[in-house]
Amino acid sequence: MRIFYITLLFLSTTTIWSQSFTLSGNIVDESNRPVAYSNILLLQSQDSTIVSGTTSDDNGKFIFNNVAPNNYILKASFIGYIDNYSSIIISQDTQTPTIILEESIEALSEIELVYKKPTLKREVDRLVFNVESTALSEGNLMEVLRSTPSVIVMDDAITVKGSQPTVYINDKKVHISSSEIVELLQGTSASNIKSVEVITNPPARYDAESGVVLNIVMAKNVISGYNGSVFSRVTQGVFPSANYGMTNYFKGENISFFANYSYGRQKIDRVDKETIDFSNNQFWNTDIDRNTWVETHNANANFDWDINENTTLSAAANTQFVPYYKRLTKSKTEVLPNNPNNIAHFFSNNISRDVKHNMGFDLDLVHKYSSKAKLSFNSHYTNYDYRRKQGVTTDYFLGNSSFDSNNTFKTRSDQATEIFTSQADYFVPLSESSTFEIGAKYSDITTNSEIKHYDIINNSSVKDPAKNDAFNYNEKVFAGYISYDKNWEKWTLSTGLRAEQTNIEAKSESVTENNNQNYLEWFPTANLGLQASEKLNIYVNYKRSITRPNYGHLNPFRYYLNDNTYVTGNPNLKPFFTDQYKLGFSINDMFVVETYYKKYKNNIFELPIQDNTNNTLAHTSVNINHTEEIGLDFEAYFDVTQKWSTYFGTSFYKYQDNATLFNSTFSKGKWTNYSILQNDFTFLKDNSLTANFTLTYVHKNVQGLQDVGTTIFTNFSIRKSMFKGKGILSLSISDLLNEQNFFVATELFDQGNPNYQKHTNYIDIDDRYIRLGFRYKFGNTKLSTNERTSSVEERERLSNKH
């Protein structure tokens, strides 16, 4: 309730009703016939900033209410006509002279020229990938990310050259775990997406945990009316899957409302081939086949109320429900060398069923002052609940193929999490060339987890106290920041400082000492740019960031996948810190060259740790001393022809991991290459057919002391407009070359060492597919939406690793 009291107090003290007028007019063509449903925008005369928008009625008439006294530009447009601009001075209720739209010589008879090629724009701290109304916008958000330069999607993980980014939508963090982000993005249509921003050096107003940010920008509407769309996509990979949904959007004079719902049903296949050398003259070769059935409901709604021309109150709800989730994992393990009197192979079946929900709610208040200053408040609440039931049975056989024994157990694991955050930001222009921003944020995260383990003995469930556990975690973060931006004739400066005080209390039944942490850290950020000439821009930047372990990585539960393999957290994990330095050159807005250096202190990686005495494998997270990364990047973007554009980027970089494990210190690193080639095409006279082909190459590399094999990603998408632009038929194909599977190998210490680690895993994931989709738009199809997914970084760390 705190935020509602704050909101009411703010509204009672800051709402300002200033004098305002009406602006009305009439739109006709050259034959003096009314032009219905034409778009009219009211722009600031100083900088062409959009103030408001509307559409003409059946008689070509339009009206703007509550227009403040000022100088404006009025823009009128419609399909097949030349845009009309006129200057307007508002000092009283105003009726404009009749606006006459002239027919364009190049006008099309049926289809509007709205389909474009993706474009790239390099800014001092980010890469902006514009995809609005392109072939990429007809899939889902995950497909857009797969084609975004610098972004790699592999094995349900999103990375930017090895670093896991924080995902934002419309500058709001996504409040769910990494795996659930993938589910959300796969279930969300990209039809309303405007651009993807890869922010490698986020400003101070972003949380210090946001080392790299992927900000998905959704198009915002300024024109009144109603529109909607329904869509359906069917996918054939190893198994078929389907996704259906609809969007509805309404904008009135002072309010706008957006509602989206999608339903997805899929069956996913994954095959692993695993080899373990236990250093006791035993090799275990395991074939794993995992099938997952999942049904997901995603729904979100946004409501915006323009209280007056300066103050807006917004509410948002983003929900995900997974009522059905089943995973069946079958594995066969062969033990070598084969001995007739010892265990030679065993079969395991693991079946788990999940039920979970994730509900996030936001309340925002934004007030703009006449000085262009802006004051904003945000409060967020997340409720997350996850429950899993698991049953595992294993049959053991001797070397002579005779049955030896069976072991069966079942588990029940639950996790409940609540997240509350509150944030205030104040932005003010100090002059025409400088701005200042200050803000504060408070977050409170509480998660309670429990696991119960039962052995099945003589068909009865027997509780195993040694494998039962409970884990309670509370984290409070108090943060504040300041930032300052300044532009000169040739120089630009953006700098900021953020401080975060973190208080953690963690308690587990299985750990005698609680892992309580309290620390204050400072996070500076700086960008300096020089426009050395008309064609050459030089920039340098620096940023320090933090990555806190997610709640699942801290949870000390042992979650057994079978008798010999389990996933466990590490309650002694520390956060890791990253220092990043970058020097870059932009040439003629077509070529970019960057060199950079990063150092990660206490880097966190999940490793498979062998116990060579008991022949077990534990997947757990550890801190290593530090990781160093150095690289050189090159990018080019240009038009081959009027209807064919190309982007090429390549990065040569080296990871060097330095670690101390089992009281031994060692280092591992390798130079590698990441390259991407993206081509965008437009076909037909009316440009109604567009296509995209993206090829990404990732050379073998080192990540977290593990060797990762070479991978090639290939994606093709095409879309065709029909029914006068209301219908869109799309086709996409993933992994054309069948080279997206990969292997991961771990080899630490010498073979004679009792802690010798040698583990390899070849992973064949179900990402080779063909997808057919259709979307139909209804209502006023000139509208775009106020869709946004509100989120904060705290929610992203929700995780059930198993």
Short mmCIF file of N, CA, C and O in Angstrom, two decimals, residues 476-591:
data_model
loop_
_atom_site.label_atom_id
_atom_site.label_comp_id
_atom_site.label_asym_id
_atom_site.label_seq_id
_atom_site.Cartn_x
_atom_site.Cartn_y
_atom_site.Cartn_z
N LYS A 476 18.19 -7.19 0.82
CA LYS A 476 17.77 -5.80 0.72
C LYS A 476 18.89 -5.00 0.08
O LYS A 476 20.06 -5.13 0.46
N VAL A 477 18.53 -4.17 -0.91
CA VAL A 477 19.50 -3.32 -1.58
C VAL A 477 19.00 -1.89 -1.55
O VAL A 477 17.87 -1.60 -1.96
N PHE A 478 19.86 -1.00 -1.04
CA PHE A 478 19.58 0.43 -1.01
C PHE A 478 20.53 1.09 -2.02
O PHE A 478 21.76 0.97 -1.89
N ALA A 479 19.99 1.77 -3.02
CA ALA A 479 20.83 2.30 -4.10
C ALA A 479 20.50 3.76 -4.36
O ALA A 479 19.36 4.22 -4.17
N GLY A 480 21.52 4.49 -4.81
CA GLY A 480 21.34 5.87 -5.24
C GLY A 480 22.34 6.18 -6.34
O GLY A 480 23.40 5.55 -6.42
N TYR A 481 22.00 7.15 -7.20
CA TYR A 481 22.91 7.47 -8.30
C TYR A 481 22.77 8.93 -8.70
O TYR A 481 21.77 9.59 -8.42
N ILE A 482 23.82 9.42 -9.35
CA ILE A 482 23.79 10.72 -10.02
C ILE A 482 24.45 10.54 -11.38
O ILE A 482 25.33 9.69 -11.55
N SER A 483 24.01 11.33 -12.37
CA SER A 483 24.65 11.29 -13.68
C SER A 483 24.60 12.69 -14.30
O SER A 483 23.71 13.49 -14.00
N TYR A 484 25.57 12.95 -15.16
CA TYR A 484 25.70 14.26 -15.80
C TYR A 484 26.12 14.06 -17.24
O TYR A 484 27.05 13.28 -17.53
N ASP A 485 25.41 14.74 -18.16
CA ASP A 485 25.72 14.68 -19.59
C ASP A 485 25.99 16.09 -20.10
O ASP A 485 25.29 17.04 -19.73
N LYS A 486 26.99 16.20 -20.98
CA LYS A 486 27.36 17.51 -21.52
C LYS A 486 27.79 17.35 -22.96
O LYS A 486 28.55 16.43 -23.30
N ASN A 487 27.30 18.25 -23.83
CA ASN A 487 27.69 18.27 -25.24
C ASN A 487 28.36 19.60 -25.57
O ASN A 487 27.86 20.67 -25.20
N TRP A 488 29.49 19.50 -26.23
CA TRP A 488 30.15 20.67 -26.79
C TRP A 488 30.07 20.58 -28.32
O TRP A 488 29.41 19.70 -28.85
N GLU A 489 30.75 21.46 -29.00
CA GLU A 489 30.69 21.46 -30.46
C GLU A 489 31.20 20.15 -31.03
O GLU A 489 30.61 19.59 -31.95
N LYS A 490 32.29 19.63 -30.48
CA LYS A 490 32.87 18.39 -30.99
C LYS A 490 32.93 17.29 -29.93
O LYS A 490 33.10 16.12 -30.28
N TRP A 491 32.82 17.65 -28.66
CA TRP A 491 32.97 16.67 -27.59
C TRP A 491 31.63 16.34 -26.95
O TRP A 491 30.74 17.19 -26.89
N THR A 492 31.49 15.11 -26.47
CA THR A 492 30.34 14.71 -25.66
C THR A 492 30.85 13.97 -24.43
O THR A 492 31.82 13.19 -24.52
N LEU A 493 30.21 14.21 -23.30
CA LEU A 493 30.60 13.57 -22.04
C LEU A 493 29.35 13.06 -21.35
O LEU A 493 28.36 13.78 -21.21
N SER A 494 29.40 11.81 -20.92
CA SER A 494 28.33 11.22 -20.13
C SER A 494 28.99 10.48 -18.97
O SER A 494 29.81 9.59 -19.19
N THR A 495 28.66 10.87 -17.76
CA THR A 495 29.32 10.26 -16.60
C THR A 495 28.30 10.06 -15.49
O THR A 495 27.27 10.75 -15.42
N GLY A 496 28.56 9.11 -14.61
CA GLY A 496 27.64 8.83 -13.53
C GLY A 496 28.31 8.02 -12.43
O GLY A 496 29.37 7.41 -12.63
N LEU A 497 27.68 8.04 -11.26
CA LEU A 497 28.17 7.27 -10.12
C LEU A 497 26.98 6.68 -9.39
O LEU A 497 26.01 7.38 -9.09
N ARG A 498 27.06 5.38 -9.11
CA ARG A 498 25.99 4.68 -8.42
C ARG A 498 26.57 3.99 -7.18
O ARG A 498 27.67 3.43 -7.24
N ALA A 499 25.83 4.02 -6.08
CA ALA A 499 26.23 3.33 -4.85
C ALA A 499 25.12 2.35 -4.47
O ALA A 499 23.93 2.68 -4.57
N GLU A 500 25.51 1.15 -4.03
CA GLU A 500 24.53 0.14 -3.63
C GLU A 500 24.98 -0.51 -2.32
O GLU A 500 26.09 -1.08 -2.24
N GLN A 501 24.13 -0.44 -1.31
CA GLN A 501 24.34 -1.12 -0.04
C GLN A 501 23.50 -2.39 -0.04
O GLN A 501 22.27 -2.34 -0.21
N THR A 502 24.15 -3.54 0.12
CA THR A 502 23.47 -4.83 0.05
C THR A 502 23.52 -5.52 1.41
O THR A 502 24.60 -5.65 2.00
N ASN A 503 22.36 -5.95 1.91
CA ASN A 503 22.27 -6.69 3.16
C ASN A 503 21.59 -8.03 2.88
O ASN A 503 20.45 -8.06 2.39
N ILE A 504 22.28 -9.13 3.18
CA ILE A 504 21.78 -10.47 2.86
C ILE A 504 21.74 -11.32 4.13
O ILE A 504 22.70 -11.35 4.90
N GLU A 505 20.62 -12.01 4.31
CA GLU A 505 20.49 -13.03 5.35
C GLU A 505 20.05 -14.32 4.68
O GLU A 505 19.04 -14.35 3.99
N ALA A 506 20.84 -15.38 4.87
CA ALA A 506 20.53 -16.67 4.27
C ALA A 506 20.67 -17.75 5.33
O ALA A 506 21.66 -17.79 6.06
N LYS A 507 19.68 -18.63 5.41
CA LYS A 507 19.67 -19.67 6.43
C LYS A 507 19.22 -20.99 5.82
O LYS A 507 18.21 -21.05 5.11
N SER A 508 19.98 -22.04 6.10
CA SER A 508 19.65 -23.39 5.60
C SER A 508 19.72 -24.39 6.74
O SER A 508 20.58 -24.27 7.63
N GLU A 509 18.83 -25.37 6.71
CA GLU A 509 18.85 -26.41 7.75
C GLU A 509 20.10 -27.28 7.67
O GLU A 509 20.54 -27.82 8.67
N SER A 510 20.69 -27.38 6.45
CA SER A 510 21.83 -28.27 6.28
C SER A 510 23.17 -27.58 6.46
O SER A 510 24.21 -28.23 6.45
N VAL A 511 23.17 -26.27 6.65
CA VAL A 511 24.42 -25.52 6.80
C VAL A 511 24.46 -24.91 8.19
O VAL A 511 23.53 -24.21 8.61
N THR A 512 25.54 -25.19 8.92
CA THR A 512 25.62 -24.74 10.31
C THR A 512 25.82 -23.24 10.41
O THR A 512 25.30 -22.59 11.31
N GLU A 513 26.60 -22.66 9.50
CA GLU A 513 26.86 -21.23 9.54
C GLU A 513 26.03 -20.52 8.46
O GLU A 513 26.06 -20.89 7.29
N ASN A 514 25.29 -19.51 8.88
CA ASN A 514 24.48 -18.77 7.93
C ASN A 514 25.36 -17.88 7.07
O ASN A 514 26.37 -17.33 7.53
N ASN A 515 24.98 -17.73 5.81
CA ASN A 515 25.75 -16.92 4.87
C ASN A 515 25.16 -15.50 4.84
O ASN A 515 24.44 -15.13 3.92
N ASN A 516 25.48 -14.71 5.86
CA ASN A 516 25.02 -13.32 5.91
C ASN A 516 26.09 -12.41 5.34
O ASN A 516 27.27 -12.55 5.64
N GLN A 517 25.67 -11.48 4.49
CA GLN A 517 26.61 -10.56 3.85
C GLN A 517 26.08 -9.14 3.94
O GLN A 517 24.88 -8.90 3.80
N ASN A 518 27.00 -8.20 4.17
CA ASN A 518 26.68 -6.78 4.16
C ASN A 518 27.84 -6.04 3.51
O ASN A 518 28.97 -6.13 3.98
N TYR A 519 27.56 -5.34 2.40
CA TYR A 519 28.64 -4.63 1.73
C TYR A 519 28.11 -3.41 0.98
O TYR A 519 26.98 -3.39 0.50
N LEU A 520 28.96 -2.39 0.94
CA LEU A 520 28.68 -1.17 0.19
C LEU A 520 29.67 -1.08 -0.95
O LEU A 520 30.88 -1.19 -0.75
N GLU A 521 29.16 -0.89 -2.19
CA GLU A 521 30.03 -0.82 -3.36
C GLU A 521 29.66 0.40 -4.20
O GLU A 521 28.49 0.82 -4.25
N TRP A 522 30.68 0.94 -4.89
CA TRP A 522 30.52 2.11 -5.75
C TRP A 522 30.74 1.71 -7.20
O TRP A 522 31.65 0.91 -7.50
N PHE A 523 29.93 2.28 -8.10
CA PHE A 523 29.97 1.86 -9.50
C PHE A 523 30.00 3.10 -10.41
O PHE A 523 28.95 3.66 -10.74
N PRO A 524 31.19 3.53 -10.82
CA PRO A 524 31.28 4.66 -11.74
C PRO A 524 31.08 4.22 -13.19
O PRO A 524 31.32 3.06 -13.54
N THR A 525 30.63 5.15 -14.02
CA THR A 525 30.52 4.91 -15.45
C THR A 525 30.83 6.21 -16.17
O THR A 525 30.54 7.30 -15.66
N ALA A 526 31.48 6.12 -17.34
CA ALA A 526 31.87 7.32 -18.07
C ALA A 526 31.96 7.02 -19.55
O ALA A 526 32.42 5.93 -19.96
N ASN A 527 31.49 7.97 -20.38
CA ASN A 527 31.61 7.91 -21.84
C ASN A 527 32.11 9.26 -22.33
O ASN A 527 31.55 10.30 -21.97
N LEU A 528 33.13 9.24 -23.16
CA LEU A 528 33.68 10.47 -23.73
C LEU A 528 33.79 10.29 -25.23
O LEU A 528 34.38 9.31 -25.71
N GLY A 529 33.20 11.22 -26.01
CA GLY A 529 33.22 11.11 -27.46
C GLY A 529 33.76 12.37 -28.11
O GLY A 529 33.58 13.48 -27.60
N LEU A 530 34.43 12.19 -29.24
CA LEU A 530 35.00 13.30 -30.02
C LEU A 530 34.62 13.14 -31.48
O LEU A 530 34.91 12.10 -32.10
N GLN A 531 33.92 14.15 -32.03
CA GLN A 531 33.65 14.18 -33.45
C GLN A 531 34.85 14.83 -34.12
O GLN A 531 34.90 16.04 -34.34
N ALA A 532 35.87 13.99 -34.44
CA ALA A 532 37.14 14.51 -34.93
C ALA A 532 37.00 15.17 -36.30
O ALA A 532 37.72 16.11 -36.61
N SER A 533 36.11 14.66 -37.12
CA SER A 533 35.85 15.25 -38.42
C SER A 533 34.43 14.87 -38.82
O SER A 533 33.71 14.20 -38.07
N GLU A 534 34.01 15.28 -40.00
CA GLU A 534 32.67 14.98 -40.45
C GLU A 534 32.43 13.48 -40.55
O GLU A 534 31.31 13.00 -40.34
N LYS A 535 33.49 12.71 -40.81
CA LYS A 535 33.33 11.27 -41.03
C LYS A 535 33.94 10.41 -39.93
O LYS A 535 33.79 9.19 -39.96
N LEU A 536 34.64 11.02 -38.96
CA LEU A 536 35.33 10.23 -37.94
C LEU A 536 34.87 10.62 -36.54
O LEU A 536 34.93 11.79 -36.16
N ASN A 537 34.38 9.61 -35.80
CA ASN A 537 34.00 9.80 -34.40
C ASN A 537 34.82 8.86 -33.54
O ASN A 537 34.95 7.67 -33.84
N ILE A 538 35.40 9.39 -32.46
CA ILE A 538 36.24 8.60 -31.55
C ILE A 538 35.58 8.62 -30.17
O ILE A 538 35.10 9.67 -29.73
N TYR A 539 35.57 7.48 -29.48
CA TYR A 539 34.96 7.45 -28.15
C TYR A 539 35.69 6.47 -27.25
O TYR A 539 36.29 5.48 -27.70
N VAL A 540 35.66 6.74 -25.95
CA VAL A 540 36.20 5.86 -24.93
C VAL A 540 35.15 5.75 -23.83
O VAL A 540 34.38 6.69 -23.58
N ASN A 541 35.09 4.60 -23.16
CA ASN A 541 34.18 4.48 -22.02
C ASN A 541 34.70 3.50 -20.99
O ASN A 541 35.57 2.67 -21.27
N TYR A 542 34.17 3.64 -19.80
CA TYR A 542 34.53 2.79 -18.66
C TYR A 542 33.28 2.52 -17.84
O TYR A 542 32.42 3.39 -17.68
N LYS A 543 33.19 1.31 -17.29
CA LYS A 543 32.08 0.97 -16.40
C LYS A 543 32.49 -0.12 -15.43
O LYS A 543 33.22 -1.05 -15.78
N ARG A 544 32.02 0.00 -14.20
CA ARG A 544 32.16 -1.05 -13.19
C ARG A 544 30.77 -1.56 -12.86
O ARG A 544 29.82 -0.79 -12.69
N SER A 545 30.63 -2.89 -12.78
CA SER A 545 29.32 -3.48 -12.51
C SER A 545 29.48 -4.67 -11.59
O SER A 545 30.59 -5.15 -11.33
N ILE A 546 28.35 -5.16 -11.08
CA ILE A 546 28.31 -6.30 -10.17
C ILE A 546 27.36 -7.34 -10.71
O ILE A 546 26.36 -7.01 -11.38
N THR A 547 27.65 -8.60 -10.47
CA THR A 547 26.72 -9.69 -10.77
C THR A 547 26.55 -10.51 -9.51
O THR A 547 27.51 -11.13 -9.03
N ARG A 548 25.34 -10.48 -8.96
CA ARG A 548 25.06 -11.26 -7.75
C ARG A 548 24.63 -12.66 -8.15
O ARG A 548 23.95 -12.85 -9.16
N PRO A 549 24.98 -13.67 -7.36
CA PRO A 549 24.51 -15.03 -7.67
C PRO A 549 22.99 -15.10 -7.54
O PRO A 549 22.40 -14.45 -6.67
N ASN A 550 22.37 -15.86 -8.46
CA ASN A 550 20.92 -15.97 -8.33
C ASN A 550 20.57 -16.88 -7.16
O ASN A 550 21.42 -17.59 -6.62
N TYR A 551 19.32 -16.85 -6.77
CA TYR A 551 18.90 -17.51 -5.54
C TYR A 551 19.09 -19.02 -5.63
O TYR A 551 19.42 -19.67 -4.63
N GLY A 552 18.90 -19.59 -6.81
CA GLY A 552 19.10 -21.03 -6.97
C GLY A 552 20.55 -21.43 -6.80
O GLY A 552 20.86 -22.52 -6.30
N HIS A 553 21.49 -20.57 -7.23
CA HIS A 553 22.91 -20.88 -7.10
C HIS A 553 23.36 -20.86 -5.65
O HIS A 553 24.35 -21.49 -5.29
N LEU A 554 22.65 -20.13 -4.78
CA LEU A 554 23.01 -20.07 -3.36
C LEU A 554 22.36 -21.20 -2.56
O LEU A 554 22.84 -21.55 -1.48
N ASN A 555 21.29 -21.74 -3.09
CA ASN A 555 20.52 -22.76 -2.38
C ASN A 555 21.32 -24.05 -2.24
O ASN A 555 21.69 -24.67 -3.25
N PRO A 556 21.62 -24.52 -1.02
CA PRO A 556 22.48 -25.70 -0.85
C PRO A 556 21.77 -27.03 -1.08
O PRO A 556 22.37 -28.09 -0.86
N PHE A 557 20.52 -27.04 -1.52
CA PHE A 557 19.82 -28.30 -1.76
C PHE A 557 20.64 -29.20 -2.69
O PHE A 557 21.29 -28.73 -3.62
N ARG A 558 20.54 -30.48 -2.46
CA ARG A 558 21.02 -31.47 -3.43
C ARG A 558 19.79 -32.03 -4.16
O ARG A 558 18.99 -32.75 -3.58
N TYR A 559 19.69 -31.66 -5.43
CA TYR A 559 18.58 -32.13 -6.23
C TYR A 559 19.10 -33.25 -7.12
O TYR A 559 19.83 -33.00 -8.08
N TYR A 560 18.77 -34.50 -6.78
CA TYR A 560 19.32 -35.67 -7.47
C TYR A 560 18.59 -35.91 -8.78
O TYR A 560 17.36 -36.08 -8.81
N LEU A 561 19.36 -35.93 -9.88
CA LEU A 561 18.81 -36.27 -11.18
C LEU A 561 18.75 -37.78 -11.36
O LEU A 561 17.90 -38.31 -12.06
N ASN A 562 19.71 -38.47 -10.76
CA ASN A 562 19.71 -39.93 -10.65
C ASN A 562 20.58 -40.27 -9.44
O ASN A 562 20.95 -39.38 -8.67
N ASP A 563 20.93 -41.55 -9.27
CA ASP A 563 21.69 -41.95 -8.07
C ASP A 563 23.08 -41.34 -8.03
O ASP A 563 23.66 -41.22 -6.95
N ASN A 564 23.64 -40.96 -9.17
CA ASN A 564 25.03 -40.54 -9.23
C ASN A 564 25.24 -39.08 -9.63
O ASN A 564 26.36 -38.58 -9.59
N THR A 565 24.19 -38.41 -10.05
CA THR A 565 24.31 -37.03 -10.53
C THR A 565 23.32 -36.14 -9.79
O THR A 565 22.14 -36.49 -9.67
N TYR A 566 23.80 -35.02 -9.32
CA TYR A 566 22.90 -34.10 -8.63
C TYR A 566 23.31 -32.65 -8.91
O TYR A 566 24.43 -32.36 -9.31
N VAL A 567 22.34 -31.76 -8.72
CA VAL A 567 22.55 -30.32 -8.84
C VAL A 567 22.49 -29.73 -7.44
O VAL A 567 21.57 -30.03 -6.68
N THR A 568 23.46 -28.90 -7.10
CA THR A 568 23.47 -28.31 -5.77
C THR A 568 23.96 -26.87 -5.84
O THR A 568 24.76 -26.51 -6.71
N GLY A 569 23.45 -26.05 -4.94
CA GLY A 569 23.91 -24.67 -4.87
C GLY A 569 25.13 -24.54 -3.97
O GLY A 569 25.58 -25.50 -3.34
N ASN A 570 25.65 -23.35 -3.92
CA ASN A 570 26.84 -23.05 -3.12
C ASN A 570 26.52 -21.83 -2.25
O ASN A 570 26.56 -20.70 -2.73
N PRO A 571 26.20 -22.04 -0.96
CA PRO A 571 25.82 -20.91 -0.11
C PRO A 571 26.96 -19.94 0.18
O PRO A 571 26.72 -18.85 0.72
N ASN A 572 28.19 -20.32 -0.17
CA ASN A 572 29.34 -19.45 0.08
C ASN A 572 29.71 -18.60 -1.13
O ASN A 572 30.76 -17.94 -1.13
N LEU A 573 28.87 -18.61 -2.16
CA LEU A 573 29.18 -17.80 -3.34
C LEU A 573 29.23 -16.32 -3.00
O LEU A 573 28.43 -15.81 -2.20
N LYS A 574 30.14 -15.63 -3.64
CA LYS A 574 30.25 -14.18 -3.52
C LYS A 574 29.84 -13.55 -4.85
O LYS A 574 29.94 -14.18 -5.90
N PRO A 575 29.41 -12.30 -4.85
CA PRO A 575 29.15 -11.63 -6.13
C PRO A 575 30.46 -11.39 -6.86
O PRO A 575 31.53 -11.36 -6.25
N PHE A 576 30.39 -11.24 -8.18
CA PHE A 576 31.62 -10.89 -8.89
C PHE A 576 31.47 -9.51 -9.52
O PHE A 576 30.37 -9.04 -9.81
N PHE A 577 32.63 -8.86 -9.71
CA PHE A 577 32.68 -7.47 -10.18
C PHE A 577 33.41 -7.42 -11.51
O PHE A 577 34.38 -8.14 -11.73
N THR A 578 32.93 -6.53 -12.37
CA THR A 578 33.50 -6.40 -13.71
C THR A 578 33.95 -4.96 -13.94
O THR A 578 33.18 -4.02 -13.70
N ASP A 579 35.18 -4.80 -14.40
CA ASP A 579 35.69 -3.51 -14.85
C ASP A 579 35.90 -3.59 -16.36
O ASP A 579 36.60 -4.49 -16.84
N GLN A 580 35.30 -2.64 -17.09
CA GLN A 580 35.36 -2.67 -18.55
C GLN A 580 35.89 -1.35 -19.10
O GLN A 580 35.44 -0.28 -18.71
N TYR A 581 36.87 -1.46 -20.03
CA TYR A 581 37.45 -0.30 -20.70
C TYR A 581 37.30 -0.51 -22.21
O TYR A 581 37.52 -1.61 -22.71
N LYS A 582 36.94 0.57 -22.92
CA LYS A 582 36.73 0.43 -24.36
C LYS A 582 37.19 1.70 -25.09
O LYS A 582 36.99 2.82 -24.62
N LEU A 583 37.80 1.49 -26.27
CA LEU A 583 38.18 2.57 -27.19
C LEU A 583 37.61 2.23 -28.55
O LEU A 583 37.83 1.12 -29.06
N GLY A 584 36.88 3.18 -29.18
CA GLY A 584 36.24 2.88 -30.45
C GLY A 584 36.33 4.02 -31.44
O GLY A 584 36.52 5.19 -31.08
N PHE A 585 36.19 3.65 -32.73
CA PHE A 585 36.20 4.61 -33.84
C PHE A 585 35.00 4.30 -34.74
O PHE A 585 34.78 3.14 -35.09
N SER A 586 34.25 5.33 -35.12
CA SER A 586 33.17 5.19 -36.08
C SER A 586 33.53 6.01 -37.30
O SER A 586 33.81 7.21 -37.20
N ILE A 587 33.53 5.36 -38.47
CA ILE A 587 33.99 6.00 -39.70
C ILE A 587 32.84 6.07 -40.69
O ILE A 587 32.28 5.05 -41.11
N ASN A 588 32.47 7.29 -41.05
CA ASN A 588 31.48 7.54 -42.10
C ASN A 588 30.13 6.87 -41.80
O ASN A 588 29.38 6.55 -42.72
N ASP A 589 29.84 6.65 -40.52
CA ASP A 589 28.59 6.00 -40.11
C ASP A 589 28.40 4.64 -40.77
O ASP A 589 27.27 4.13 -40.84
N MET A 590 29.48 4.04 -41.26
CA MET A 590 29.39 2.74 -41.91
C MET A 590 30.30 1.70 -41.28
O MET A 590 29.98 0.52 -41.26
N PHE A 591 31.43 2.14 -40.74
CA PHE A 591 32.41 1.21 -40.20
C PHE A 591 32.72 1.57 -38.75
O PHE A 591 32.84 2.75 -38.40
#
